[in-house]
Amino acid sequence: MSRKKQIPACFAFAVTLVLGAVPFSALAATAGGLPAENNRYDECIAATERDPETAFEDALVWRDQGGGGPAEHCVAMALLALGYADEAAVRLDALARENQGGTQEQRSDLMLQAGDAWLLARRFDLAESSFSAALMLTPRNADVWAARARARAMEGNWEDAETDLDAAITFNNANPEYYVLRSAARDATGKDELAANDIDTALEIDPNFPDALAERGLIRFAAGDEDGAREDWIKVLNAAPESAAADVARSGIERMEIHLEP
C-alpha cells in the first residue's frame, strides 16, 4: 500500500522562481544599445527583493521610456515579489510570446517562470500549459520536464507526472531531485518498490540530499524500522532545518513519538 495519500512536500514546496538576472541579462544589453541598460536591469531585479513596490514603480517608468522586454520582465518580477503571482504569470507568458521575448531559450525560460508563477497562484492547469509551451521551445530541457511534472502532480495526475520525470531523467540522470519527485509519483500510484529504488538512486548521487533522506525515513518508518527512520530525519534536521524536507522529518518524528501509524 502506498505510504502517502496526498501531494507530498517534495512537490508542493519545490516551486522555485528565478529572481536573478535571467533570462534578460543578455537581452537588456541590447535594449538601448548601452551597457547602462544592462546595469539598469540588474539594479531593477535586485530592487524587487529589497523593495518590490518601488521596483515596480521604477520598472513601469522604465518600460514607458522604451525599456522593452527587460523593463517588462522587471515589472513582472516585482509583481511576483508583491504577491500578485497571477498577474506576474500573465505578463511573463505574454512576454514570452512576443518578439521582445528574446531567443528561443530565453522565451522558454520565461515560460518556465510563468508556469512557476501559475503554480504559486494555484492555477495548476495554466502552469501545465506554460510548461508545455516551454517544452515546445526546448524539448531537451530536463528542468522543464520536471516542472510540468510538478504541475501535473498538483492536479493529481500522477501517471503523466511520472512520464514527465522519466523524460527529465533521460536528459539529466545526475539530479537527485528528479528521482525523489518520481519516487513520489510512483508511490502515489502504488509502485512501492520502484519508488524505493528511486530514493536509493537519489542517495547514491547525493548521500546527504535532504528530500531523499526525508522520503527514505518515511519508507523505513512504514516498514517498522523506527531507528533507521529517526536517523534519516535527524540528518535532515541537522543539514536543512528550514526546508520542506525538515517539515516532513519533524512530522515523522512526532508521529513516531506518539506511536501513530505511518
Coordinates of C-alpha atoms in Angstrom, one line a residue:
M1 CA 0.0 0.0 0.0
S2 CA 1.2 3.5 -0.8
R3 CA 2.5 5.3 2.3
K4 CA 1.0 8.7 1.3
K5 CA -2.4 9.7 0.1
Q6 CA -1.8 13.4 -0.6
I7 CA 0.5 15.6 -2.5
P8 CA 4.0 15.2 -0.9
A9 CA 6.1 18.1 0.3
C10 CA 8.7 17.5 -2.4
F11 CA 6.1 18.5 -5.0
A12 CA 4.2 21.1 -3.1
F13 CA 7.3 23.0 -1.9
A14 CA 9.5 22.5 -4.9
V15 CA 8.1 25.6 -6.7
T16 CA 11.1 27.8 -7.1
L17 CA 11.4 31.1 -9.0
V18 CA 14.5 32.6 -10.5
L19 CA 14.6 36.1 -9.3
G20 CA 18.1 36.9 -10.6
A21 CA 19.0 38.4 -13.9
V22 CA 17.6 35.6 -16.0
P23 CA 16.7 35.4 -18.8
F24 CA 17.2 39.0 -19.8
S25 CA 20.7 39.9 -18.8
A26 CA 22.0 39.5 -22.3
L27 CA 18.9 41.0 -23.9
A28 CA 19.0 44.0 -21.7
A29 CA 22.4 44.9 -23.0
T30 CA 20.9 45.4 -26.4
A31 CA 17.7 47.1 -25.3
G32 CA 19.2 50.6 -25.6
G33 CA 22.5 49.8 -27.1
L34 CA 24.3 50.9 -24.0
P35 CA 25.9 48.9 -21.1
A36 CA 23.9 51.2 -18.7
E37 CA 20.7 49.5 -19.8
N38 CA 22.1 46.1 -18.7
N39 CA 23.1 47.7 -15.3
R40 CA 19.6 49.2 -15.0
Y41 CA 18.1 45.8 -15.5
D42 CA 20.3 44.2 -12.9
E43 CA 19.6 47.0 -10.4
C44 CA 15.8 46.7 -11.1
I45 CA 15.8 43.0 -10.5
A46 CA 17.8 43.4 -7.3
A47 CA 15.4 46.0 -6.1
T48 CA 12.5 43.6 -6.4
E49 CA 13.9 41.7 -3.5
R50 CA 14.6 44.6 -1.1
D51 CA 11.8 47.0 -2.1
P52 CA 9.4 45.4 -4.6
E53 CA 6.9 48.3 -4.5
T54 CA 9.5 50.9 -5.5
A55 CA 10.9 48.4 -8.0
F56 CA 7.5 48.0 -9.6
E57 CA 7.0 51.8 -9.9
D58 CA 10.5 52.3 -11.3
A59 CA 10.1 49.4 -13.8
L60 CA 6.8 50.9 -15.1
V61 CA 8.6 54.3 -15.7
W62 CA 11.5 52.5 -17.5
R63 CA 9.0 50.5 -19.6
D64 CA 7.2 53.7 -20.6
Q65 CA 10.6 55.2 -21.5
G66 CA 11.1 52.4 -24.0
G67 CA 12.8 49.8 -21.8
G68 CA 11.2 47.0 -23.7
G69 CA 11.4 43.3 -22.7
P70 CA 13.9 43.8 -19.8
A71 CA 11.7 46.5 -18.2
E72 CA 8.5 44.4 -18.6
H73 CA 10.3 41.4 -17.1
C74 CA 11.2 43.5 -14.1
V75 CA 7.6 44.7 -13.8
A76 CA 6.6 41.0 -13.7
M77 CA 9.2 40.1 -11.1
A78 CA 8.2 43.0 -8.9
L79 CA 4.5 41.9 -9.1
L80 CA 5.6 38.4 -8.1
A81 CA 7.5 39.7 -5.1
L82 CA 4.5 41.7 -4.1
G83 CA 2.3 38.6 -4.1
Y84 CA 0.5 39.1 -7.4
A85 CA 1.5 35.8 -8.8
D86 CA -1.4 35.5 -11.3
E87 CA -0.7 38.9 -12.8
A88 CA 3.0 38.2 -13.0
A89 CA 2.3 35.0 -14.8
V90 CA 0.1 36.7 -17.4
R91 CA 2.8 39.2 -18.1
L92 CA 5.6 36.6 -18.3
D93 CA 3.5 34.4 -20.6
A94 CA 2.7 37.4 -22.9
L95 CA 6.3 38.5 -22.9
A96 CA 7.5 35.0 -23.9
R97 CA 5.1 35.0 -26.9
E98 CA 6.2 38.4 -28.2
N99 CA 9.2 39.2 -30.3
Q100 CA 10.9 41.0 -27.4
G101 CA 10.9 37.7 -25.6
G102 CA 14.5 37.1 -26.9
T103 CA 16.0 33.9 -28.1
Q104 CA 14.2 30.5 -28.2
E105 CA 16.0 29.6 -24.9
Q106 CA 15.1 32.9 -23.3
R107 CA 11.5 32.5 -24.3
S108 CA 11.5 29.0 -22.8
D109 CA 12.9 30.4 -19.6
L110 CA 10.1 33.0 -19.5
M111 CA 7.5 30.3 -20.0
L112 CA 9.1 28.3 -17.2
Q113 CA 8.9 31.4 -14.9
A114 CA 5.3 31.9 -16.0
G115 CA 4.5 28.3 -15.1
D116 CA 6.1 28.7 -11.7
A117 CA 4.1 31.8 -11.1
W118 CA 0.9 30.0 -12.0
L119 CA 1.8 27.3 -9.5
L120 CA 2.2 29.9 -6.8
A121 CA -1.3 31.2 -7.8
R122 CA -2.5 27.6 -7.6
R123 CA -3.6 27.7 -11.2
F124 CA -2.2 24.3 -11.9
D125 CA -3.9 23.9 -15.3
L126 CA -2.4 27.1 -16.6
A127 CA 1.0 26.2 -15.1
E128 CA 0.9 23.0 -17.1
S129 CA 0.1 24.9 -20.3
S130 CA 3.0 27.3 -19.7
F131 CA 5.4 24.4 -19.1
S132 CA 4.1 22.6 -22.2
A133 CA 4.8 25.8 -24.3
A134 CA 8.3 25.9 -22.8
L135 CA 8.8 22.3 -23.9
M136 CA 7.9 23.1 -27.4
L137 CA 10.8 25.6 -27.4
T138 CA 13.3 23.5 -25.5
P139 CA 12.3 19.8 -25.6
R140 CA 15.6 18.6 -24.2
N141 CA 15.4 20.8 -21.1
A142 CA 15.2 18.4 -18.1
D143 CA 14.1 21.2 -15.7
V144 CA 11.1 22.0 -17.8
W145 CA 10.0 18.3 -17.9
A146 CA 10.3 18.2 -14.1
A147 CA 8.4 21.5 -13.8
R148 CA 5.5 20.1 -15.8
A149 CA 5.6 17.0 -13.7
R150 CA 5.0 19.2 -10.6
A151 CA 2.0 20.9 -12.2
R152 CA 0.5 17.5 -13.1
A153 CA 1.1 16.1 -9.7
M154 CA -0.6 19.1 -8.1
E155 CA -3.6 18.3 -10.3
G156 CA -3.4 14.6 -9.1
N157 CA -2.3 13.4 -12.5
W158 CA 0.4 11.1 -11.2
E159 CA 0.8 8.9 -14.2
D160 CA 1.7 11.7 -16.5
A161 CA 3.8 13.3 -13.8
E162 CA 5.8 10.1 -13.8
T163 CA 6.1 10.1 -17.5
D164 CA 7.5 13.6 -17.5
L165 CA 10.0 12.7 -14.8
D166 CA 11.1 9.8 -17.0
A167 CA 11.9 12.3 -19.7
A168 CA 13.7 14.6 -17.2
I169 CA 15.9 11.8 -16.1
T170 CA 16.6 10.8 -19.7
F171 CA 18.1 14.3 -20.3
N172 CA 19.8 14.6 -16.9
N173 CA 20.3 11.5 -14.8
A174 CA 22.5 13.2 -12.3
N175 CA 20.0 15.3 -10.5
P176 CA 18.8 13.6 -7.3
E177 CA 15.7 15.8 -7.1
Y178 CA 14.2 14.2 -10.2
Y179 CA 14.4 10.7 -8.6
V180 CA 12.8 11.9 -5.4
L181 CA 10.0 13.5 -7.4
R182 CA 9.5 10.4 -9.5
S183 CA 9.5 8.3 -6.3
A184 CA 6.6 10.4 -5.0
A185 CA 4.7 9.9 -8.3
R186 CA 5.3 6.2 -8.3
D187 CA 4.4 5.9 -4.6
A188 CA 1.1 7.7 -5.3
T189 CA 0.2 5.0 -7.9
G190 CA 1.2 2.1 -5.7
K191 CA 4.6 1.3 -7.3
D192 CA 6.2 1.0 -3.9
E193 CA 9.3 -1.0 -4.9
L194 CA 10.1 1.3 -7.8
A195 CA 9.5 4.3 -5.6
A196 CA 12.0 3.0 -3.0
N197 CA 14.5 2.3 -5.8
D198 CA 14.4 5.9 -6.9
I199 CA 15.1 7.1 -3.4
D200 CA 18.1 4.7 -3.3
T201 CA 19.4 6.2 -6.6
A202 CA 19.0 9.7 -5.3
L203 CA 21.1 8.9 -2.3
E204 CA 23.7 7.2 -4.4
I205 CA 24.0 10.5 -6.3
D206 CA 24.0 12.6 -3.1
P207 CA 24.1 10.8 0.2
N208 CA 23.0 13.9 2.1
F209 CA 20.2 15.1 -0.2
P210 CA 17.5 16.2 2.4
D211 CA 14.4 15.4 0.3
A212 CA 15.7 11.8 -0.3
L213 CA 16.6 11.3 3.3
A214 CA 13.1 12.5 4.4
E215 CA 11.5 10.2 1.9
R216 CA 13.7 7.2 3.0
G217 CA 12.7 8.0 6.6
L218 CA 9.0 7.6 5.6
I219 CA 9.8 4.3 3.8
R220 CA 11.7 3.0 6.9
F221 CA 9.0 4.1 9.3
A222 CA 6.4 2.4 7.1
A223 CA 8.5 -0.8 7.2
G224 CA 8.8 -0.7 11.0
D225 CA 12.4 0.5 11.1
E226 CA 12.0 3.3 13.5
D227 CA 15.7 3.6 14.3
G228 CA 16.5 4.0 10.6
A229 CA 13.8 6.5 10.1
R230 CA 14.9 8.6 13.0
E231 CA 18.5 8.5 11.8
D232 CA 17.4 9.8 8.4
W233 CA 15.2 12.5 9.8
I234 CA 17.8 13.7 12.3
K235 CA 20.2 14.1 9.4
V236 CA 17.7 16.2 7.6
L237 CA 17.1 18.5 10.6
N238 CA 20.8 19.0 11.1
A239 CA 21.5 19.6 7.4
A240 CA 18.5 21.7 6.3
P241 CA 16.4 22.8 9.3
E242 CA 14.3 25.3 7.4
S243 CA 13.5 23.1 4.4
A244 CA 10.3 21.4 3.4
A245 CA 12.2 18.1 4.0
A246 CA 12.7 19.2 7.6
D247 CA 8.9 19.7 7.9
V248 CA 8.4 16.1 6.8
A249 CA 11.1 14.9 9.2
R250 CA 9.6 16.8 12.2
S251 CA 6.1 15.4 11.4
G252 CA 7.6 11.9 11.1
I253 CA 9.4 12.1 14.4
E254 CA 6.2 13.5 16.1
R255 CA 4.2 10.6 14.8
M256 CA 6.8 8.2 16.0
E257 CA 6.9 9.7 19.5
I258 CA 3.1 9.3 19.9
H259 CA 3.1 5.9 18.3
L260 CA 0.9 6.8 15.3
E261 CA 0.8 4.6 12.2
P262 CA 3.0 5.8 9.3

